[in-house]
mmCIF file of C-alpha atoms and ligand atoms in Angstrom:
data_model
loop_
_atom_site.group_PDB
_atom_site.id
_atom_site.type_symbol
_atom_site.label_atom_id
_atom_site.label_comp_id
_atom_site.label_asym_id
_atom_site.label_seq_id
_atom_site.Cartn_x
_atom_site.Cartn_y
_atom_site.Cartn_z
ATOM 1 C CA MET U 1 32.945 40.068 -53.634
ATOM 2 C CA ALA U 2 29.581 40.530 -51.980
ATOM 3 C CA ASP U 3 26.138 39.036 -52.494
ATOM 4 C CA LEU U 4 23.120 41.212 -53.253
ATOM 5 C CA LEU U 5 20.187 41.179 -50.834
ATOM 6 C CA LEU U 6 16.963 42.865 -51.927
ATOM 7 C CA ALA U 7 15.199 44.773 -49.128
ATOM 8 C CA LEU U 8 11.624 44.222 -50.251
ATOM 9 C CA ASP U 9 9.926 47.017 -48.311
ATOM 10 C CA VAL U 10 6.959 47.300 -50.652
ATOM 11 C CA LYS U 11 3.327 47.084 -49.554
ATOM 12 C CA GLY U 12 0.972 44.298 -50.663
ATOM 13 C CA LYS U 13 1.366 40.905 -52.296
ATOM 14 C CA THR U 14 0.936 42.059 -55.901
ATOM 15 C CA GLU U 15 3.813 44.526 -55.759
ATOM 16 C CA ALA U 16 6.009 42.195 -53.720
ATOM 17 C CA VAL U 17 5.599 39.299 -56.146
ATOM 18 C CA ARG U 18 6.079 41.617 -59.139
ATOM 19 C CA VAL U 19 9.417 42.914 -57.859
ATOM 20 C CA ALA U 20 10.585 39.525 -56.552
ATOM 21 C CA ASN U 21 9.804 37.795 -59.839
ATOM 22 C CA ALA U 22 11.475 40.560 -61.813
ATOM 23 C CA CYS U 23 14.634 40.198 -59.727
ATOM 24 C CA THR U 24 14.807 36.398 -59.826
ATOM 25 C CA GLY U 25 18.306 35.389 -60.820
ATOM 26 C CA GLU U 26 19.718 38.809 -59.921
ATOM 27 C CA VAL U 27 19.467 38.722 -56.099
ATOM 28 C CA ASP U 28 20.963 36.214 -53.675
ATOM 29 C CA ALA U 29 18.353 36.687 -50.936
ATOM 30 C CA ILE U 30 15.286 38.766 -50.135
ATOM 31 C CA LYS U 31 14.983 40.663 -46.861
ATOM 32 C CA ILE U 32 11.417 41.237 -45.704
ATOM 33 C CA GLY U 33 10.299 43.350 -42.784
ATOM 34 C CA TYR U 34 7.404 45.124 -41.143
ATOM 35 C CA PRO U 35 6.208 47.168 -44.157
ATOM 36 C CA LEU U 36 5.593 44.067 -46.267
ATOM 37 C CA VAL U 37 4.550 41.603 -43.567
ATOM 38 C CA LEU U 38 2.138 44.013 -41.858
ATOM 39 C CA SER U 39 0.496 44.694 -45.215
ATOM 40 C CA THR U 40 0.227 41.047 -46.303
ATOM 41 C CA GLY U 41 0.724 38.697 -43.357
ATOM 42 C CA LEU U 42 3.513 36.169 -42.969
ATOM 43 C CA GLY U 43 1.942 34.051 -45.712
ATOM 44 C CA ILE U 44 3.847 36.288 -48.129
ATOM 45 C CA VAL U 45 6.908 34.157 -47.376
ATOM 46 C CA LYS U 46 5.372 31.180 -49.185
ATOM 47 C CA ASP U 47 4.451 33.393 -52.144
ATOM 48 C CA LEU U 48 8.049 34.587 -52.360
ATOM 49 C CA THR U 49 9.748 31.258 -51.741
ATOM 50 C CA ASN U 50 8.162 30.009 -54.974
ATOM 51 C CA ALA U 51 11.116 31.826 -56.507
ATOM 52 C CA GLU U 52 13.396 29.639 -54.339
ATOM 53 C CA ILE U 53 15.326 32.629 -53.008
ATOM 54 C CA PRO U 54 16.261 32.584 -49.295
ATOM 55 C CA ILE U 55 14.024 34.916 -47.282
ATOM 56 C CA ILE U 56 15.491 36.758 -44.300
ATOM 57 C CA ALA U 57 13.036 38.239 -41.800
ATOM 58 C CA ASP U 58 14.220 41.660 -40.663
ATOM 59 C CA PHE U 59 12.092 42.026 -37.546
ATOM 60 C CA LYS U 60 14.922 43.546 -35.479
ATOM 61 C CA VAL U 61 13.775 41.378 -32.615
ATOM 62 C CA ALA U 62 14.122 43.120 -29.251
ATOM 63 C CA ASP U 63 12.299 41.525 -26.329
ATOM 64 C CA ILE U 64 12.680 39.102 -23.445
ATOM 65 C CA PRO U 65 14.062 35.669 -24.340
ATOM 66 C CA ASN U 66 10.706 33.856 -24.305
ATOM 67 C CA THR U 67 9.042 36.381 -26.592
ATOM 68 C CA ASN U 68 12.051 36.309 -28.920
ATOM 69 C CA THR U 69 11.771 32.528 -29.128
ATOM 70 C CA LEU U 70 8.043 32.753 -29.938
ATOM 71 C CA ILE U 71 8.731 35.320 -32.685
ATOM 72 C CA CYS U 72 11.446 33.121 -34.188
ATOM 73 C CA GLU U 73 9.183 30.076 -34.180
ATOM 74 C CA GLU U 74 6.649 31.976 -36.293
ATOM 75 C CA VAL U 75 9.330 33.323 -38.639
ATOM 76 C CA PHE U 76 10.986 29.974 -39.326
ATOM 77 C CA GLY U 77 7.657 28.120 -39.323
ATOM 78 C CA ALA U 78 6.553 30.425 -42.132
ATOM 79 C CA GLY U 79 9.519 29.375 -44.250
ATOM 80 C CA CYS U 80 12.104 32.069 -43.630
ATOM 81 C CA SER U 81 15.717 30.984 -43.551
ATOM 82 C CA GLY U 82 17.067 33.835 -41.468
ATOM 83 C CA ILE U 83 16.189 36.352 -38.757
ATOM 84 C CA ILE U 84 17.669 39.735 -37.912
ATOM 85 C CA THR U 85 17.714 40.661 -34.235
ATOM 86 C CA HIS U 86 18.882 43.481 -32.019
ATOM 87 C CA ALA U 87 21.463 42.799 -29.334
ATOM 88 C CA PHE U 88 20.766 45.620 -26.897
ATOM 89 C CA CYS U 89 18.210 43.608 -24.911
ATOM 90 C CA GLY U 90 21.064 41.522 -23.562
ATOM 91 C CA SER U 91 22.895 38.265 -24.067
ATOM 92 C CA ASP U 92 19.991 36.057 -22.957
ATOM 93 C CA SER U 93 17.575 37.656 -25.433
ATOM 94 C CA LEU U 94 20.182 37.409 -28.168
ATOM 95 C CA ALA U 95 20.892 33.765 -27.362
ATOM 96 C CA ALA U 96 17.173 32.975 -27.664
ATOM 97 C CA CYS U 97 17.192 34.182 -31.287
ATOM 98 C CA VAL U 98 20.451 32.467 -32.201
ATOM 99 C CA ASP U 99 19.332 29.186 -30.650
ATOM 100 C CA ALA U 100 15.884 29.306 -32.273
ATOM 101 C CA ALA U 101 17.432 30.033 -35.665
ATOM 102 C CA HIS U 102 19.855 27.146 -35.369
ATOM 103 C CA ASP U 103 17.168 24.781 -34.031
ATOM 104 C CA HIS U 104 15.261 25.458 -37.261
ATOM 105 C CA GLY U 105 18.298 25.156 -39.522
ATOM 106 C CA GLY U 106 18.336 28.911 -40.104
ATOM 107 C CA VAL U 107 20.698 31.808 -39.545
ATOM 108 C CA CYS U 108 20.671 34.771 -37.166
ATOM 109 C CA PHE U 109 22.131 38.209 -37.947
ATOM 110 C CA VAL U 110 22.637 40.865 -35.278
ATOM 111 C CA VAL U 111 22.276 44.623 -35.776
ATOM 112 C CA CYS U 112 25.486 46.227 -34.462
ATOM 113 C CA GLU U 113 25.706 49.648 -36.074
ATOM 114 C CA MET U 114 22.897 51.177 -38.123
ATOM 115 C CA SER U 115 23.276 53.125 -41.357
ATOM 116 C CA HIS U 116 21.175 56.236 -40.751
ATOM 117 C CA PRO U 117 22.511 59.463 -39.152
ATOM 118 C CA GLY U 118 20.549 58.900 -35.932
ATOM 119 C CA ALA U 119 22.484 55.692 -35.316
ATOM 120 C CA LEU U 120 25.209 57.936 -33.919
ATOM 121 C CA ASP U 121 22.947 58.643 -30.910
ATOM 122 C CA PHE U 122 23.219 55.053 -29.668
ATOM 123 C CA LEU U 123 23.650 52.294 -32.256
ATOM 124 C CA SER U 124 27.287 53.056 -33.027
ATOM 125 C CA GLY U 125 30.618 53.713 -31.318
ATOM 126 C CA ASP U 126 31.550 51.538 -28.355
ATOM 127 C CA ASN U 127 28.008 50.157 -28.210
ATOM 128 C CA ALA U 128 28.437 48.716 -31.709
ATOM 129 C CA VAL U 129 31.727 47.081 -30.769
ATOM 130 C CA ARG U 130 30.179 45.614 -27.653
ATOM 131 C CA MET U 131 27.219 44.242 -29.604
ATOM 132 C CA ALA U 132 29.551 42.725 -32.219
ATOM 133 C CA GLU U 133 31.417 40.993 -29.404
ATOM 134 C CA MET U 134 28.069 39.787 -28.016
ATOM 135 C CA ALA U 135 27.054 38.467 -31.452
ATOM 136 C CA LYS U 136 30.305 36.546 -31.738
ATOM 137 C CA ALA U 137 30.008 35.125 -28.226
ATOM 138 C CA ALA U 138 26.418 34.052 -28.890
ATOM 139 C CA GLY U 139 27.415 32.098 -31.990
ATOM 140 C CA ALA U 140 25.455 34.327 -34.356
ATOM 141 C CA ASP U 141 25.998 33.819 -38.063
ATOM 142 C CA GLY U 142 26.669 37.446 -38.837
ATOM 143 C CA ILE U 143 26.106 41.096 -38.136
ATOM 144 C CA ILE U 144 24.528 44.117 -39.809
ATOM 145 C CA ALA U 145 26.926 47.041 -40.295
ATOM 146 C CA PRO U 146 26.598 50.255 -42.315
ATOM 147 C CA ALA U 147 27.703 50.843 -45.890
ATOM 148 C CA THR U 148 27.311 54.537 -45.099
ATOM 149 C CA ARG U 149 30.267 54.314 -42.677
ATOM 150 C CA PRO U 150 32.640 51.853 -44.375
ATOM 151 C CA GLU U 151 35.472 52.560 -41.958
ATOM 152 C CA ARG U 152 33.225 51.447 -39.091
ATOM 153 C CA THR U 153 32.218 48.309 -40.966
ATOM 154 C CA ALA U 154 35.889 47.534 -41.622
ATOM 155 C CA MET U 155 36.586 47.970 -37.920
ATOM 156 C CA LEU U 156 33.675 45.684 -36.976
ATOM 157 C CA ARG U 157 35.059 43.066 -39.384
ATOM 158 C CA GLY U 158 38.159 43.095 -37.229
ATOM 159 C CA VAL U 159 36.047 42.536 -34.105
ATOM 160 C CA ILE U 160 34.127 39.523 -35.407
ATOM 161 C CA GLY U 161 36.835 37.975 -37.606
ATOM 162 C CA ASP U 162 36.281 36.169 -40.889
ATOM 163 C CA ALA U 163 34.138 33.276 -39.665
ATOM 164 C CA MET U 164 31.009 35.428 -39.397
ATOM 165 C CA LYS U 165 29.243 37.302 -42.195
ATOM 166 C CA ILE U 166 28.473 40.996 -42.540
ATOM 167 C CA TYR U 167 25.416 42.233 -44.418
ATOM 168 C CA SER U 168 25.517 45.941 -45.112
ATOM 169 C CA PRO U 169 22.582 48.315 -45.747
ATOM 170 C CA GLY U 170 22.797 51.912 -46.904
ATOM 171 C CA VAL U 171 23.667 51.346 -50.556
ATOM 172 C CA GLY U 172 21.543 53.263 -53.052
ATOM 173 C CA ALA U 173 18.892 55.529 -51.522
ATOM 174 C CA GLN U 174 20.969 56.236 -48.391
ATOM 175 C CA GLY U 175 23.918 57.320 -50.505
ATOM 176 C CA ALA U 176 26.523 54.568 -50.212
ATOM 177 C CA GLN U 177 27.958 52.739 -53.225
ATOM 178 C CA PRO U 178 28.670 48.987 -53.470
ATOM 179 C CA GLU U 179 32.340 49.791 -54.024
ATOM 180 C CA ASP U 180 32.480 51.537 -50.619
ATOM 181 C CA VAL U 181 32.090 48.319 -48.638
ATOM 182 C CA LYS U 182 32.213 45.260 -50.848
ATOM 183 C CA LYS U 183 35.701 44.263 -49.730
ATOM 184 C CA TYR U 184 34.624 44.206 -46.067
ATOM 185 C CA VAL U 185 31.253 42.481 -46.325
ATOM 186 C CA ASP U 186 29.526 39.331 -47.531
ATOM 187 C CA GLY U 187 26.411 41.034 -48.805
ATOM 188 C CA ILE U 188 25.038 44.465 -49.588
ATOM 189 C CA ILE U 189 21.390 45.246 -48.851
ATOM 190 C CA VAL U 190 19.570 47.416 -51.381
ATOM 191 C CA GLY U 191 15.920 48.431 -51.202
ATOM 192 C CA ARG U 192 14.493 51.553 -52.842
ATOM 193 C CA ALA U 193 17.162 51.810 -55.526
ATOM 194 C CA ILE U 194 15.863 48.484 -56.864
ATOM 195 C CA TYR U 195 12.158 48.265 -56.051
ATOM 196 C CA GLU U 196 11.449 51.883 -57.029
ATOM 197 C CA ALA U 197 13.429 51.598 -60.263
ATOM 198 C CA THR U 198 11.606 51.677 -63.575
ATOM 199 C CA ASP U 199 13.295 48.377 -64.358
ATOM 200 C CA PRO U 200 14.008 46.542 -61.065
ATOM 201 C CA LYS U 201 15.728 43.649 -62.828
ATOM 202 C CA ALA U 202 18.172 45.953 -64.607
ATOM 203 C CA ALA U 203 18.822 47.883 -61.391
ATOM 204 C CA ALA U 204 19.424 44.661 -59.451
ATOM 205 C CA HIS U 205 21.713 43.401 -62.197
ATOM 206 C CA GLU U 206 23.819 46.551 -62.027
ATOM 207 C CA PHE U 207 24.143 46.399 -58.223
ATOM 208 C CA ARG U 208 25.003 42.704 -58.395
ATOM 209 C CA VAL U 209 27.744 43.285 -60.928
ATOM 210 C CA ARG U 210 29.143 46.209 -58.939
ATOM 211 C CA ALA U 211 29.088 44.172 -55.703
ATOM 212 C CA ARG U 212 31.137 41.396 -57.294
HETATM 213 P P1 LIG M 1 16.975 51.241 -48.653
HETATM 214 O O1 LIG M 1 18.042 50.675 -49.583
HETATM 215 O O2 LIG M 1 15.673 51.503 -49.336
HETATM 216 O O3 LIG M 1 17.483 52.393 -47.859
HETATM 217 O O4 LIG M 1 16.624 50.077 -47.606
HETATM 218 C C1 LIG M 1 17.536 49.633 -46.653
HETATM 219 C C2 LIG M 1 16.955 48.477 -45.874
HETATM 220 O O5 LIG M 1 17.885 48.065 -44.883
HETATM 221 C C3 LIG M 1 15.659 48.777 -45.153
HETATM 222 O O6 LIG M 1 14.902 47.581 -45.104
HETATM 223 C C4 LIG M 1 16.113 49.145 -43.754
HETATM 224 O O7 LIG M 1 15.124 48.880 -42.795
HETATM 225 C C5 LIG M 1 17.304 48.227 -43.577
HETATM 226 N N1 LIG M 1 18.336 48.711 -42.657
HETATM 227 C C6 LIG M 1 18.974 49.920 -42.875
HETATM 228 O O8 LIG M 1 18.690 50.639 -43.840
HETATM 229 N N2 LIG M 1 19.950 50.303 -42.002
HETATM 230 C C7 LIG M 1 20.323 49.569 -40.916
HETATM 231 O O9 LIG M 1 21.210 49.960 -40.196
HETATM 232 C C8 LIG M 1 19.676 48.340 -40.711
HETATM 233 C C9 LIG M 1 18.689 47.929 -41.584
HETATM 234 O O10 LIG M 1 18.090 46.780 -41.406
#
């Protein structure tokens, strides 16, 4: 049984609030990232938290520890409850994000293997295993692993154990189905298949039911 996270990669406040309001009650969290925040500013978090849904900032943080800490302070200060970071900058950079998240009562998720075909160039294989081990050692709350490669996500579950969560993108527009991964993960991430749907609420409802 997996939660449903809406990847709200729309542009502008009007569209973001329209989709978020439509999906209220059907999604367990909203993931925001550069497309939305660069088009609206971080103030969009307050507009979305009116719906009282947890907001996770997918900024795939990847810098030196001090810069990572500064980014996290802005994210959690704006009202987000989670941050998604990369691990490839090293254990000190990763620790900065985990520590900042926990200092603010939030959660930190670590990208280990990505869902798109190009992930096979670097963000996969032994590198993914190593980053999952780094995420566990850093005390991260969970990892990001691909619904498009369920066997890899199952393997990464074995690396991190059951105490950490896995959120899994790739369902819908990228071709994966909720049934492919729901037994391995705690949440599926769906973007275009919901926010581009004629009826986002109905689409979210269907994904939520299928993820259960
Ligand atoms: P969509 O369902 O429209 O493909 O959106 C997927 C979302 O998950 C996007 O926000 C994307 O940036 C994110 N994502 C992904 O697709 N694959 C990954 O490996 C990691 C991601 O964060």
